[in-house]
Amino acid sequence: MSTSGEVLLSQYMAQIRHDVDLALAEVATYSEGCPQVLGDAIRHILLAPGKRLRPMLVLMASDACGERSNVTMASACAVEMIHTYSLIHDDLPAMDDDELRRGRPAVHVAYGEANAILAGDALLAQAFEVITRCEAAAELIVRCLQELTAAAGPCQLVGGQVDDLQAENRVGTAEQLQKIHERKTGAMFRVSLRLGAIAANATNEQIARLDTYGKHLGLAFQIVDDLLDEQGDMQQLGKQTGKDTAQGKLTYPALLGIQESQQLAADLIRQACEQLEPFSETAEPLRQLAYFVLQRNN
Ligand code: GRG
């Protein structure tokens, strides 16, 4: 990509971030009934500087398929809200016991454990509400809800998290690790792309290709996440590092070593990008995002 292309892409990504941040701020403005502490706890983490990768994937998938619709931004907000709920709960003492998230004290540190659990619960429920409030055909809304509930449910996000916790301090294989991450991390990546495509009235072939792109991207993202936990900088990451080894987690660097893990992540990114070949220039942001995921340092 030329330098001017890179500038255009970074402007495009900055615009997406800006639009998503505005939409999230609106979603997290509550009227009567929502206690102040709950709204504050939600905004503390939802509006903190996360990378917004999943909402970016939704918008980029719609763009790759030719159009954004009402459902695009609602889905972008919904996936970020579910992701954020999962981060709040993952940081709790009963799970990963992390004190720093997105450069801020974790929600349970700032607002107490009960409020953190409840802020997560509220975000999960509200994510679905955001989709139902879209001005769109009822069939489309139901389809999006089916996609999202399945990705966030017991066989995907939550199931992956349970298996991840159970794998602590146990010997595991690369196959077991892949199965965990396909659900814990990959499911939310895939559903982001699927929702973006569905919102754009994509063909089944386009949805399937973006889904496979998301599967490879999600796994590569997780491998890089494991590598950053070992080698990354806590300041840049905005969260604690070195925790995986301390907690006896099953990770890619522990199983395969650093070099092989890096190679695997690079191979996955190449395979992800192969899926984008039939798309035109409109999929260029997805190509670039894949390389960003590989090279990221936060
Ligand atoms: C509690 C149901 C439940 C699930 C938790 C999100 C998660 C599942 C665990 C977080 C721990 C972790 C390291 C997961 C793997 C990678 C991941 C999801 C990292 C966080 O996502 P980023 O880096 O975060 O996109 P930001 O803050 O940038 O949005």
mmCIF file with all atom_site columns, C-alpha atoms and ligand atoms in Angstrom, residues 50-54 80 83 85-87 89-90 95 101-102 157-158 161 184-185 221-222 225 239 296, ligand 1:
data_model
loop_
_atom_site.group_PDB
_atom_site.id
_atom_site.type_symbol
_atom_site.label_atom_id
_atom_site.label_alt_id
_atom_site.label_comp_id
_atom_site.label_asym_id
_atom_site.label_entity_id
_atom_site.label_seq_id
_atom_site.pdbx_PDB_ins_code
_atom_site.Cartn_x
_atom_site.Cartn_y
_atom_site.Cartn_z
_atom_site.occupancy
_atom_site.B_iso_or_equiv
_atom_site.pdbx_formal_charge
_atom_site.auth_seq_id
_atom_site.auth_comp_id
_atom_site.auth_asym_id
_atom_site.auth_atom_id
_atom_site.pdbx_PDB_model_num
ATOM   1  C CA  . GLY A 1 50  ? -9.888  0.113   24.232 1.00 0.00 ? 50  GLY A CA  1
ATOM   2  C CA  . LYS A 1 51  ? -8.719  -0.753  20.750 1.00 0.00 ? 51  LYS A CA  1
ATOM   3  C CA  . ARG A 1 52  ? -12.333 -1.081  19.467 1.00 0.00 ? 52  ARG A CA  1
ATOM   4  C CA  . LEU A 1 53  ? -11.235 -3.983  17.285 1.00 0.00 ? 53  LEU A CA  1
ATOM   5  C CA  . ARG A 1 54  ? -14.539 -5.814  17.268 1.00 0.00 ? 54  ARG A CA  1
ATOM   6  C CA  . GLU A 1 80  ? -18.124 -3.935  22.136 1.00 0.00 ? 80  GLU A CA  1
ATOM   7  C CA  . HIS A 1 83  ? -16.654 -7.800  24.942 1.00 0.00 ? 83  HIS A CA  1
ATOM   8  C CA  . TYR A 1 85  ? -18.768 -7.213  29.998 1.00 0.00 ? 85  TYR A CA  1
ATOM   9  C CA  . SER A 1 86  ? -16.466 -10.203 29.470 1.00 0.00 ? 86  SER A CA  1
ATOM   10 C CA  . LEU A 1 87  ? -13.415 -8.110  30.384 1.00 0.00 ? 87  LEU A CA  1
ATOM   11 C CA  . HIS A 1 89  ? -15.970 -10.366 34.667 1.00 0.00 ? 89  HIS A CA  1
ATOM   12 C CA  . ASP A 1 90  ? -12.630 -11.817 33.557 1.00 0.00 ? 90  ASP A CA  1
ATOM   13 C CA  . MET A 1 95  ? -11.385 -15.387 37.495 1.00 0.00 ? 95  MET A CA  1
ATOM   14 C CA  . ARG A 1 101 ? -7.627  -2.735  32.455 1.00 0.00 ? 101 ARG A CA  1
ATOM   15 C CA  . ARG A 1 102 ? -7.475  -0.295  29.552 1.00 0.00 ? 102 ARG A CA  1
ATOM   16 C CA  . LEU A 1 157 ? -17.501 -17.253 24.724 1.00 0.00 ? 157 LEU A CA  1
ATOM   17 C CA  . VAL A 1 158 ? -18.577 -18.546 28.129 1.00 0.00 ? 158 VAL A CA  1
ATOM   18 C CA  . GLN A 1 161 ? -13.716 -19.129 29.362 1.00 0.00 ? 161 GLN A CA  1
ATOM   19 C CA  . LYS A 1 184 ? -13.068 -17.497 24.159 1.00 0.00 ? 184 LYS A CA  1
ATOM   20 C CA  . THR A 1 185 ? -11.564 -15.043 21.671 1.00 0.00 ? 185 THR A CA  1
ATOM   21 C CA  . PHE A 1 221 ? -4.800  -12.191 17.855 1.00 0.00 ? 221 PHE A CA  1
ATOM   22 C CA  . GLN A 1 222 ? -4.764  -14.608 20.793 1.00 0.00 ? 222 GLN A CA  1
ATOM   23 C CA  . ASP A 1 225 ? -1.848  -11.651 23.123 1.00 0.00 ? 225 ASP A CA  1
ATOM   24 C CA  . LYS A 1 239 ? -2.840  -4.155  31.809 1.00 0.00 ? 239 LYS A CA  1
ATOM   25 C CA  . ARG A 1 296 ? 0.514   -4.600  17.568 1.00 0.00 ? 296 ARG A CA  1
HETATM 26 C C1  . GRG B 2 .   ? -15.922 -13.677 31.478 1.00 0.00 ? 1   GRG B C1  1
HETATM 27 C C2  . GRG B 2 .   ? -17.440 -14.848 29.836 1.00 0.00 ? 1   GRG B C2  1
HETATM 28 C C3  . GRG B 2 .   ? -16.136 -14.266 30.152 1.00 0.00 ? 1   GRG B C3  1
HETATM 29 C C4  . GRG B 2 .   ? -15.202 -14.287 29.204 1.00 0.00 ? 1   GRG B C4  1
HETATM 30 C C5  . GRG B 2 .   ? -13.900 -13.652 29.327 1.00 0.00 ? 1   GRG B C5  1
HETATM 31 C C6  . GRG B 2 .   ? -12.370 -11.466 27.253 1.00 0.00 ? 1   GRG B C6  1
HETATM 32 C C7  . GRG B 2 .   ? -12.092 -12.713 28.008 1.00 0.00 ? 1   GRG B C7  1
HETATM 33 C C8  . GRG B 2 .   ? -13.135 -13.790 28.051 1.00 0.00 ? 1   GRG B C8  1
HETATM 34 C C9  . GRG B 2 .   ? -10.971 -12.817 28.678 1.00 0.00 ? 1   GRG B C9  1
HETATM 35 C C10 . GRG B 2 .   ? -9.955  -11.723 28.735 1.00 0.00 ? 1   GRG B C10 1
HETATM 36 C C11 . GRG B 2 .   ? -8.629  -12.314 28.909 1.00 0.00 ? 1   GRG B C11 1
HETATM 37 C C12 . GRG B 2 .   ? -7.900  -12.467 27.655 1.00 0.00 ? 1   GRG B C12 1
HETATM 38 C C13 . GRG B 2 .   ? -6.466  -12.130 27.683 1.00 0.00 ? 1   GRG B C13 1
HETATM 39 C C14 . GRG B 2 .   ? -8.512  -12.893 26.585 1.00 0.00 ? 1   GRG B C14 1
HETATM 40 C C15 . GRG B 2 .   ? -7.924  -13.122 25.278 1.00 0.00 ? 1   GRG B C15 1
HETATM 41 C C16 . GRG B 2 .   ? -7.728  -11.942 24.395 1.00 0.00 ? 1   GRG B C16 1
HETATM 42 C C17 . GRG B 2 .   ? -8.599  -10.821 24.668 1.00 0.00 ? 1   GRG B C17 1
HETATM 43 C C18 . GRG B 2 .   ? -10.037 -11.040 24.494 1.00 0.00 ? 1   GRG B C18 1
HETATM 44 C C19 . GRG B 2 .   ? -8.011  -9.690  25.033 1.00 0.00 ? 1   GRG B C19 1
HETATM 45 C C20 . GRG B 2 .   ? -8.726  -8.444  25.278 1.00 0.00 ? 1   GRG B C20 1
HETATM 46 O O1  . GRG B 2 .   ? -9.176  -7.894  24.080 1.00 0.00 ? 1   GRG B O1  1
HETATM 47 P P1  . GRG B 2 .   ? -8.560  -6.547  23.462 1.00 0.00 ? 1   GRG B P1  1
HETATM 48 O O2  . GRG B 2 .   ? -7.062  -6.617  23.493 1.00 0.00 ? 1   GRG B O2  1
HETATM 49 O O3  . GRG B 2 .   ? -9.047  -5.506  24.559 1.00 0.00 ? 1   GRG B O3  1
HETATM 50 O O4  . GRG B 2 .   ? -9.192  -6.298  22.153 1.00 0.00 ? 1   GRG B O4  1
HETATM 51 P P2  . GRG B 2 .   ? -9.424  -3.967  24.395 1.00 0.00 ? 1   GRG B P2  1
HETATM 52 O O5  . GRG B 2 .   ? -9.332  -3.431  25.798 1.00 0.00 ? 1   GRG B O5  1
HETATM 53 O O6  . GRG B 2 .   ? -8.447  -3.294  23.456 1.00 0.00 ? 1   GRG B O6  1
HETATM 54 O O7  . GRG B 2 .   ? -10.816 -3.946  23.872 1.00 0.00 ? 1   GRG B O7  1
#
